[in-house]
PDB file of C-alpha atoms in Angstrom:
ATOM      1  CA  MET A 127      22.894  29.345 -22.482  1.00  0.00           C
ATOM      2  CA  ARG A 128      20.254  31.772 -22.540  1.00  0.00           C
ATOM      3  CA  ILE A 129      20.120  31.121 -26.317  1.00  0.00           C
ATOM      4  CA  ILE A 130      19.755  28.037 -25.611  1.00  0.00           C
ATOM      5  CA  GLU A 131      16.620  28.825 -23.149  1.00  0.00           C
ATOM      6  CA  TRP A 132      14.552  31.291 -26.201  1.00  0.00           C
ATOM      7  CA  MET A 133      14.851  28.501 -28.188  1.00  0.00           C
ATOM      8  CA  LEU A 134      12.955  26.342 -25.435  1.00  0.00           C
ATOM      9  CA  LEU A 135      10.703  28.943 -24.554  1.00  0.00           C
ATOM     10  CA  SER A 136       9.574  29.540 -28.082  1.00  0.00           C
ATOM     11  CA  VAL A 137       9.131  25.919 -29.239  1.00  0.00           C
ATOM     12  CA  LEU A 138       6.615  25.715 -25.969  1.00  0.00           C
ATOM     13  CA  ILE A 139       4.992  28.644 -27.183  1.00  0.00           C
ATOM     14  CA  VAL A 140       4.085  27.171 -30.355  1.00  0.00           C
ATOM     15  CA  GLN A 141       3.468  24.288 -29.075  1.00  0.00           C
ATOM     16  CA  VAL A 142       0.458  26.283 -26.290  1.00  0.00           C
ATOM     17  CA  ILE A 143      -0.792  27.401 -29.265  1.00  0.00           C
ATOM     18  CA  MET A 144      -1.097  24.690 -32.348  1.00  0.00           C
ATOM     19  CA  VAL A 145      -2.659  23.072 -29.024  1.00  0.00           C
ATOM     20  CA  THR A 146      -5.434  25.336 -28.659  1.00  0.00           C
ATOM     21  CA  LEU A 147      -6.122  26.371 -32.129  1.00  0.00           C
ATOM     22  CA  VAL A 148      -5.553  23.016 -34.196  1.00  0.00           C
ATOM     23  CA  PRO A 149      -9.202  22.061 -32.663  1.00  0.00           C
ATOM     24  CA  LEU A 150     -10.064  25.460 -33.948  1.00  0.00           C
ATOM     25  CA  ALA A 151      -8.966  25.021 -37.422  1.00  0.00           C
ATOM     26  CA  ASN A 152     -11.079  20.846 -38.027  1.00  0.00           C
ATOM     27  CA  LEU A 153     -14.237  22.622 -36.925  1.00  0.00           C
ATOM     28  CA  ASN A 154     -15.724  21.888 -40.126  1.00  0.00           C
ATOM     29  CA  ARG A 155     -14.206  19.303 -41.327  1.00  0.00           C
ATOM     30  CA  LEU A 156     -15.721  16.113 -42.777  1.00  0.00           C
ATOM     31  CA  SER A 157     -14.374  13.121 -43.986  1.00  0.00           C
ATOM     32  CA  ASP A 158     -13.979  12.437 -47.500  1.00  0.00           C
ATOM     33  CA  ASP A 159     -16.813   9.610 -47.465  1.00  0.00           C
ATOM     34  CA  VAL A 160     -19.166  12.886 -46.424  1.00  0.00           C
ATOM     35  CA  ARG A 161     -18.045  14.910 -49.214  1.00  0.00           C
ATOM     36  CA  LYS A 162     -18.755  11.993 -51.625  1.00  0.00           C
ATOM     37  CA  ALA A 163     -22.043  11.376 -50.344  1.00  0.00           C
ATOM     38  CA  LYS A 164     -22.244  14.963 -50.215  1.00  0.00           C
ATOM     39  CA  LYS A 165     -22.505  14.835 -53.892  1.00  0.00           C
ATOM     40  CA  GLN A 166     -24.291  11.224 -54.553  1.00  0.00           C
ATOM     41  CA  GLY A 167     -27.078  12.465 -52.775  1.00  0.00           C
ATOM     42  CA  SER A 168     -27.196   9.043 -49.855  1.00  0.00           C
ATOM     43  CA  PHE A 169     -26.369  11.969 -47.345  1.00  0.00           C
ATOM     44  CA  PHE A 170     -28.928  13.228 -44.061  1.00  0.00           C
ATOM     45  CA  GLU A 171     -28.422  16.609 -42.684  1.00  0.00           C
ATOM     46  CA  GLY A 172     -28.948  16.711 -38.620  1.00  0.00           C
ATOM     47  CA  SER A 173     -30.426  19.609 -36.830  1.00  0.00           C
ATOM     48  CA  PRO A 174     -29.033  21.538 -35.858  1.00  0.00           C
ATOM     49  CA  GLU A 175     -31.064  20.822 -32.536  1.00  0.00           C
ATOM     50  CA  ILE A 176     -29.031  20.246 -29.060  1.00  0.00           C
ATOM     51  CA  GLN A 177     -28.969  18.399 -26.879  1.00  0.00           C
ATOM     52  CA  THR A 178     -27.862  17.061 -23.064  1.00  0.00           C
ATOM     53  CA  TYR A 179     -26.538  14.009 -22.513  1.00  0.00           C
ATOM     54  CA  PHE A 180     -24.934  13.887 -18.881  1.00  0.00           C
ATOM     55  CA  GLY A 181     -23.567  17.277 -19.095  1.00  0.00           C
ATOM     56  CA  LYS A 182     -22.760  16.560 -22.775  1.00  0.00           C
ATOM     57  CA  LYS A 183     -23.648  18.979 -25.502  1.00  0.00           C
ATOM     58  CA  ILE A 184     -24.714  16.393 -28.373  1.00  0.00           C
ATOM     59  CA  ARG A 185     -25.862  17.110 -31.780  1.00  0.00           C
ATOM     60  CA  LEU A 186     -26.784  15.218 -35.282  1.00  0.00           C
ATOM     61  CA  ASN A 187     -24.090  16.020 -37.425  1.00  0.00           C
ATOM     62  CA  GLY A 188     -26.226  13.874 -40.149  1.00  0.00           C
ATOM     63  CA  VAL A 189     -26.711  10.273 -42.375  1.00  0.00           C
ATOM     64  CA  LEU A 190     -24.549   8.422 -44.149  1.00  0.00           C
ATOM     65  CA  TYR A 191     -27.318   6.279 -46.069  1.00  0.00           C
ATOM     66  CA  ASP A 192     -27.102   4.756 -49.289  1.00  0.00           C
ATOM     67  CA  GLY A 193     -29.593   1.842 -48.853  1.00  0.00           C
ATOM     68  CA  ASP A 194     -26.864  -0.910 -49.176  1.00  0.00           C
ATOM     69  CA  GLY A 195     -27.094  -2.156 -45.671  1.00  0.00           C
ATOM     70  CA  GLU A 196     -25.016  -0.100 -44.251  1.00  0.00           C
ATOM     71  CA  LEU A 197     -26.547   3.136 -42.549  1.00  0.00           C
ATOM     72  CA  SER A 198     -23.030   5.389 -40.539  1.00  0.00           C
ATOM     73  CA  VAL A 199     -24.303   8.358 -38.087  1.00  0.00           C
ATOM     74  CA  TYR A 200     -21.868  11.159 -37.440  1.00  0.00           C
ATOM     75  CA  MET A 201     -21.812  13.058 -34.545  1.00  0.00           C
ATOM     76  CA  THR A 202     -20.740  16.484 -32.310  1.00  0.00           C
ATOM     77  CA  GLY A 203     -20.478  16.406 -28.386  1.00  0.00           C
ATOM     78  CA  THR A 204     -19.051  19.499 -26.775  1.00  0.00           C
ATOM     79  CA  GLY A 205     -18.294  19.682 -22.825  1.00  0.00           C
ATOM     80  CA  LYS A 206     -15.165  19.693 -20.518  1.00  0.00           C
ATOM     81  CA  THR A 207     -14.826  15.723 -20.373  1.00  0.00           C
ATOM     82  CA  PRO A 208     -12.687  13.795 -21.603  1.00  0.00           C
ATOM     83  CA  SER A 209     -14.860  11.887 -24.394  1.00  0.00           C
ATOM     84  CA  LYS A 210     -17.710  13.936 -25.372  1.00  0.00           C
ATOM     85  CA  LEU A 211     -19.266  11.442 -27.353  1.00  0.00           C
ATOM     86  CA  PRO A 212     -21.612   7.832 -25.963  1.00  0.00           C
ATOM     87  CA  ASN A 213     -19.765   5.343 -26.984  1.00  0.00           C
ATOM     88  CA  ARG A 214     -22.218   3.002 -28.401  1.00  0.00           C
ATOM     89  CA  VAL A 215     -25.985   4.457 -29.593  1.00  0.00           C
ATOM     90  CA  GLN A 216     -28.835   3.017 -30.990  1.00  0.00           C
ATOM     91  CA  VAL A 217     -30.466   3.685 -34.773  1.00  0.00           C
ATOM     92  CA  GLN A 218     -34.133   2.974 -34.951  1.00  0.00           C
ATOM     93  CA  THR A 219     -36.135   2.899 -37.940  1.00  0.00           C
ATOM     94  CA  ASP A 220     -39.798   3.425 -38.148  1.00  0.00           C
ATOM     95  CA  SER A 221     -40.539   0.087 -39.043  1.00  0.00           C
ATOM     96  CA  GLY A 222     -39.113  -0.499 -35.546  1.00  0.00           C
ATOM     97  CA  PHE A 223     -36.260  -2.299 -36.182  1.00  0.00           C
ATOM     98  CA  LEU A 224     -33.806  -1.789 -34.075  1.00  0.00           C
ATOM     99  CA  LEU A 225     -29.947  -2.554 -35.668  1.00  0.00           C
ATOM    100  CA  ASP A 226     -27.067  -3.314 -34.881  1.00  0.00           C
ATOM    101  CA  GLN A 227     -24.172  -0.612 -34.260  1.00  0.00           C
ATOM    102  CA  ARG A 228     -20.549  -2.309 -36.690  1.00  0.00           C
ATOM    103  CA  GLY A 229     -17.827   0.064 -34.898  1.00  0.00           C
ATOM    104  CA  SER A 230     -17.493   3.683 -33.876  1.00  0.00           C
ATOM    105  CA  SER A 231     -14.177   6.098 -34.039  1.00  0.00           C
ATOM    106  CA  SER A 232     -14.324   9.800 -32.659  1.00  0.00           C
ATOM    107  CA  SER A 233     -12.084  12.589 -32.657  1.00  0.00           C
ATOM    108  CA  ASN A 234     -10.949  14.269 -28.657  1.00  0.00           C
ATOM    109  CA  HIS A 235     -10.151  17.504 -28.808  1.00  0.00           C
ATOM    110  CA  SER A 236     -10.073  19.873 -25.266  1.00  0.00           C
ATOM    111  CA  PHE A 237     -14.071  21.323 -26.352  1.00  0.00           C
ATOM    112  CA  ARG A 238     -15.069  18.887 -28.669  1.00  0.00           C
ATOM    113  CA  SER A 239     -14.712  15.522 -29.458  1.00  0.00           C
ATOM    114  CA  ASP A 240     -16.165  14.879 -33.853  1.00  0.00           C
ATOM    115  CA  GLY A 241     -17.331  10.816 -33.732  1.00  0.00           C
ATOM    116  CA  ASP A 242     -19.595   7.889 -36.394  1.00  0.00           C
ATOM    117  CA  TYR A 243     -21.053   5.445 -35.048  1.00  0.00           C
ATOM    118  CA  LEU A 244     -21.440   2.069 -38.004  1.00  0.00           C
ATOM    119  CA  PHE A 245     -23.992   0.114 -38.025  1.00  0.00           C
ATOM    120  CA  SER A 246     -25.221  -2.604 -40.172  1.00  0.00           C
ATOM    121  CA  ASN A 247     -27.648  -5.595 -41.429  1.00  0.00           C
ATOM    122  CA  VAL A 248     -29.573  -2.580 -42.384  1.00  0.00           C
ATOM    123  CA  PRO A 249     -33.320  -3.240 -43.935  1.00  0.00           C
ATOM    124  CA  GLN A 250     -33.944  -1.506 -47.532  1.00  0.00           C
ATOM    125  CA  GLY A 251     -36.702   1.102 -48.781  1.00  0.00           C
ATOM    126  CA  ILE A 252     -35.683   2.573 -44.818  1.00  0.00           C
ATOM    127  CA  ARG A 253     -37.017   6.702 -44.538  1.00  0.00           C
ATOM    128  CA  SER A 254     -36.383   7.024 -41.313  1.00  0.00           C
ATOM    129  CA  VAL A 255     -33.715   6.791 -38.735  1.00  0.00           C
ATOM    130  CA  ARG A 256     -34.660   7.820 -34.854  1.00  0.00           C
ATOM    131  CA  ILE A 257     -30.966   7.907 -32.402  1.00  0.00           C
ATOM    132  CA  PHE A 258     -30.739   7.928 -30.000  1.00  0.00           C
ATOM    133  CA  ASN A 259     -29.576   6.097 -26.156  1.00  0.00           C
ATOM    134  CA  GLU A 260     -30.658   6.078 -22.910  1.00  0.00           C
ATOM    135  CA  ALA A 261     -28.701   5.536 -19.287  1.00  0.00           C
ATOM    136  CA  TYR A 262     -29.087   5.880 -16.080  1.00  0.00           C
ATOM    137  CA  GLY A 263     -33.120   8.103 -16.156  1.00  0.00           C
ATOM    138  CA  GLU A 264     -30.566  10.123 -18.769  1.00  0.00           C
ATOM    139  CA  SER A 265     -31.556   9.792 -22.362  1.00  0.00           C
ATOM    140  CA  PHE A 266     -30.997  12.093 -25.531  1.00  0.00           C
ATOM    141  CA  SER A 267     -32.770  11.382 -29.410  1.00  0.00           C
ATOM    142  CA  PHE A 268     -32.665  13.209 -33.395  1.00  0.00           C
ATOM    143  CA  THR A 269     -34.580  11.712 -35.967  1.00  0.00           C
ATOM    144  CA  ILE A 270     -34.031  11.832 -39.234  1.00  0.00           C
ATOM    145  CA  PRO A 271     -35.180  11.258 -43.024  1.00  0.00           C
ATOM    146  CA  LEU A 272     -33.606   9.291 -44.924  1.00  0.00           C
ATOM    147  CA  THR A 273     -35.993  11.204 -48.014  1.00  0.00           C
ATOM    148  CA  ARG A 274     -35.663  14.322 -49.462  1.00  0.00           C
ATOM    149  CA  GLY A 275     -37.970  17.098 -48.970  1.00  0.00           C
ATOM    150  CA  GLU A 276     -38.918  16.125 -45.255  1.00  0.00           C
ATOM    151  CA  ARG A 277     -37.972  16.998 -42.149  1.00  0.00           C
TER     152      ARG A 277
END
């Protein structure tokens, strides 16, 4: 009986270690699509700026845009709540056109969430986008150029 107790205790300790260390191992992992887009030059890095939104810290990792009518926004959120990113964000082009959000996905860990938002019907020739959200007196806003060499 003592051997079974030690085995169960060992399994429990390994599970606790895995739950705390696995999210830390994935801190800088980007999807294959982002790696491929970086090589092709269609991924535009976000700034290291962090903004607060409902007590959560939000950062824009970057935007994937290759001019084919779709745009993906990659964000990271940290905080103590289960969901650290908003369900929806708004994207406005440099000409003032608001894009249609088609979907979103996120992976949530203990203190961090990584997510992406997909937008369709993106007009051609846009030079920058503003990613933002406003609700109940709280807001965030990031602007990112979609041309090389600008910031």
